[in-house]
Amino acid sequence: MTAYRTIVVGTDGSDSSYVAVEKAAALAGDADATLVLACAYFPTDDRDVAAAADVLKDEAYQVRGSAPTNEILLVAREKAIAAGAKNIVDRAIVGEPVDSLLELVIEVEADLLVVGNRGLNTLTGRLLGSVPSDVARKSRSDVLIVHTVR
């Protein structure tokens, strides 16, 4: 088996996504691979954020524009360094998570995409799809789904 050269990992700032970052970072460190930390977001104005926060409650961090995205990537970078990654690239991407991750994998010619399993075993995930199931189905690269939520 050949070692991975470029690994993309998606994070949304949740604790479970940081578990996936740590796993991807450990793999990247062991393989001396480039780790691309990716966070997808939609730009929003203050009214949109307030409305989303009312509806999404604890999940509202996902819709607050690029400033929180930069903070998410900073935390992810710290966790990746602690887990052993040496060559790290941050990518904040405007757009929906699945399509953004898949496009990034092609752009950076990644040979592995790492995501957490959050949403995989939920009713919503089964009916509407989830990031892990959708990327596993659509990706042209290997996909590692890390068990971040039991």
Coordinates of C-alpha atoms in Angstrom, one line a residue:
M1 CA 0.0 0.0 0.0
T2 CA 1.3 3.4 -0.9
A3 CA 1.4 6.2 1.6
Y4 CA -1.0 9.1 1.3
R5 CA 0.6 12.3 0.0
T6 CA -2.2 14.8 0.5
I7 CA -5.0 14.4 3.1
V8 CA -8.1 16.7 3.2
V9 CA -10.1 16.8 6.5
G10 CA -13.3 18.7 7.0
T11 CA -14.1 20.6 10.2
D12 CA -17.1 22.6 11.2
G13 CA -15.8 23.6 14.6
S14 CA -17.7 20.9 16.5
D15 CA -15.9 18.7 19.0
S16 CA -16.6 15.7 16.9
S17 CA -15.0 17.3 13.8
Y18 CA -11.9 18.0 15.8
V19 CA -11.6 14.3 16.5
A20 CA -11.5 13.7 12.7
V21 CA -8.8 16.5 12.4
E22 CA -6.7 14.8 15.0
K23 CA -7.0 11.4 13.3
A24 CA -6.2 12.9 9.9
A25 CA -3.2 14.9 11.4
A26 CA -1.8 11.7 12.9
L27 CA -2.0 10.0 9.5
A28 CA -0.4 12.9 7.8
G29 CA 2.4 13.1 10.3
D30 CA 3.1 9.4 10.0
A31 CA 3.1 9.5 6.2
D32 CA 4.9 12.9 6.0
A33 CA 1.8 14.1 3.9
T34 CA 0.3 17.5 3.4
L35 CA -2.8 18.0 5.6
V36 CA -5.4 20.4 4.2
L37 CA -7.8 21.6 6.9
A38 CA -11.1 22.6 5.2
C39 CA -14.0 24.5 6.6
A40 CA -17.0 25.4 4.4
Y41 CA -19.2 28.4 5.2
F42 CA -21.8 30.7 3.8
P43 CA -21.3 34.5 4.1
T44 CA -24.1 36.0 6.2
D45 CA -25.2 39.3 7.5
D46 CA -26.2 40.0 11.1
R47 CA -30.0 39.5 10.5
D48 CA -29.3 36.1 8.9
V49 CA -27.1 35.0 11.8
A50 CA -29.7 36.1 14.4
A51 CA -32.5 34.2 12.6
A52 CA -30.3 31.1 12.2
A53 CA -29.2 31.2 15.8
D54 CA -32.9 31.2 16.9
V55 CA -33.5 28.1 14.7
L56 CA -30.2 26.2 15.0
K57 CA -29.4 26.9 18.7
D58 CA -26.2 25.0 19.5
E59 CA -25.5 24.4 15.8
A60 CA -25.6 28.1 14.9
Y61 CA -21.8 28.3 14.8
Q62 CA -22.0 26.8 11.3
V63 CA -23.5 29.8 9.7
R64 CA -21.7 32.8 11.1
G65 CA -19.5 33.8 8.1
S66 CA -15.8 33.8 7.7
A67 CA -14.6 35.2 11.0
P68 CA -15.7 32.1 13.0
T69 CA -14.4 30.0 10.1
N70 CA -10.9 31.5 10.6
E71 CA -11.1 30.7 14.3
I72 CA -12.2 27.1 13.6
L73 CA -9.3 26.7 11.3
L74 CA -6.9 28.1 13.9
V75 CA -8.1 25.7 16.5
A76 CA -7.9 22.8 14.0
R77 CA -4.4 23.8 13.1
E78 CA -3.3 23.7 16.8
K79 CA -4.9 20.3 17.2
A80 CA -3.3 19.0 14.0
I81 CA 0.2 20.2 15.1
A82 CA -0.3 18.5 18.5
A83 CA -1.3 15.3 16.7
G84 CA 1.8 15.2 14.6
A85 CA 1.1 17.0 11.3
K86 CA 4.0 19.0 9.9
N87 CA 2.8 20.4 6.6
I88 CA -0.6 22.0 7.1
V89 CA -2.7 24.2 4.7
D90 CA -5.8 26.0 5.8
R91 CA -8.8 26.4 3.4
A92 CA -11.9 28.4 4.2
I93 CA -14.4 27.6 1.4
V94 CA -17.6 29.3 0.6
G95 CA -20.3 26.8 -0.1
E96 CA -22.1 23.7 1.0
P97 CA -19.8 21.2 2.8
V98 CA -20.1 18.1 0.6
D99 CA -19.6 19.8 -2.7
S100 CA -16.9 22.1 -1.3
L101 CA -14.9 19.1 0.1
L102 CA -15.2 17.1 -3.1
E103 CA -14.1 20.1 -5.2
L104 CA -11.2 20.7 -2.8
V105 CA -10.1 17.1 -3.1
I106 CA -9.9 17.4 -6.8
E107 CA -8.2 20.8 -6.7
V108 CA -5.4 19.7 -4.3
E109 CA -5.2 16.2 -5.8
A110 CA -5.8 14.6 -2.4
D111 CA -5.6 10.9 -2.1
L112 CA -7.6 10.8 1.2
L113 CA -10.6 12.7 2.5
V114 CA -11.3 12.4 6.2
V115 CA -14.6 13.3 7.9
G116 CA -16.3 12.5 11.1
N117 CA -19.4 10.3 11.4
R118 CA -21.7 13.0 12.9
G119 CA -25.1 12.8 11.2
L120 CA -24.4 9.4 9.6
N121 CA -26.8 7.4 11.9
T122 CA -29.5 10.0 12.4
L123 CA -33.0 10.0 10.9
T124 CA -32.3 13.2 9.1
G125 CA -29.0 11.8 7.8
R126 CA -30.8 8.7 6.5
L127 CA -33.6 10.7 4.9
L128 CA -31.7 13.7 3.5
G129 CA -28.1 12.5 3.5
S130 CA -25.2 13.5 5.6
V131 CA -21.7 14.8 4.9
P132 CA -20.0 11.5 5.7
S133 CA -22.4 9.3 3.6
D134 CA -22.5 11.8 0.7
V135 CA -18.8 12.2 0.4
A136 CA -18.2 8.4 0.7
R137 CA -20.6 7.9 -2.2
K138 CA -19.4 10.7 -4.4
S139 CA -15.6 11.0 -3.7
R140 CA -13.0 9.8 -6.3
S141 CA -10.4 9.5 -3.5
D142 CA -10.3 7.2 -0.5
V143 CA -12.6 8.3 2.3
L144 CA -12.0 7.7 6.0
I145 CA -15.0 8.1 8.2
V146 CA -13.8 8.6 11.8
H147 CA -16.1 7.5 14.6
T148 CA -16.3 10.8 16.4
V149 CA -19.9 10.3 17.7
R150 CA -21.0 7.0 19.0

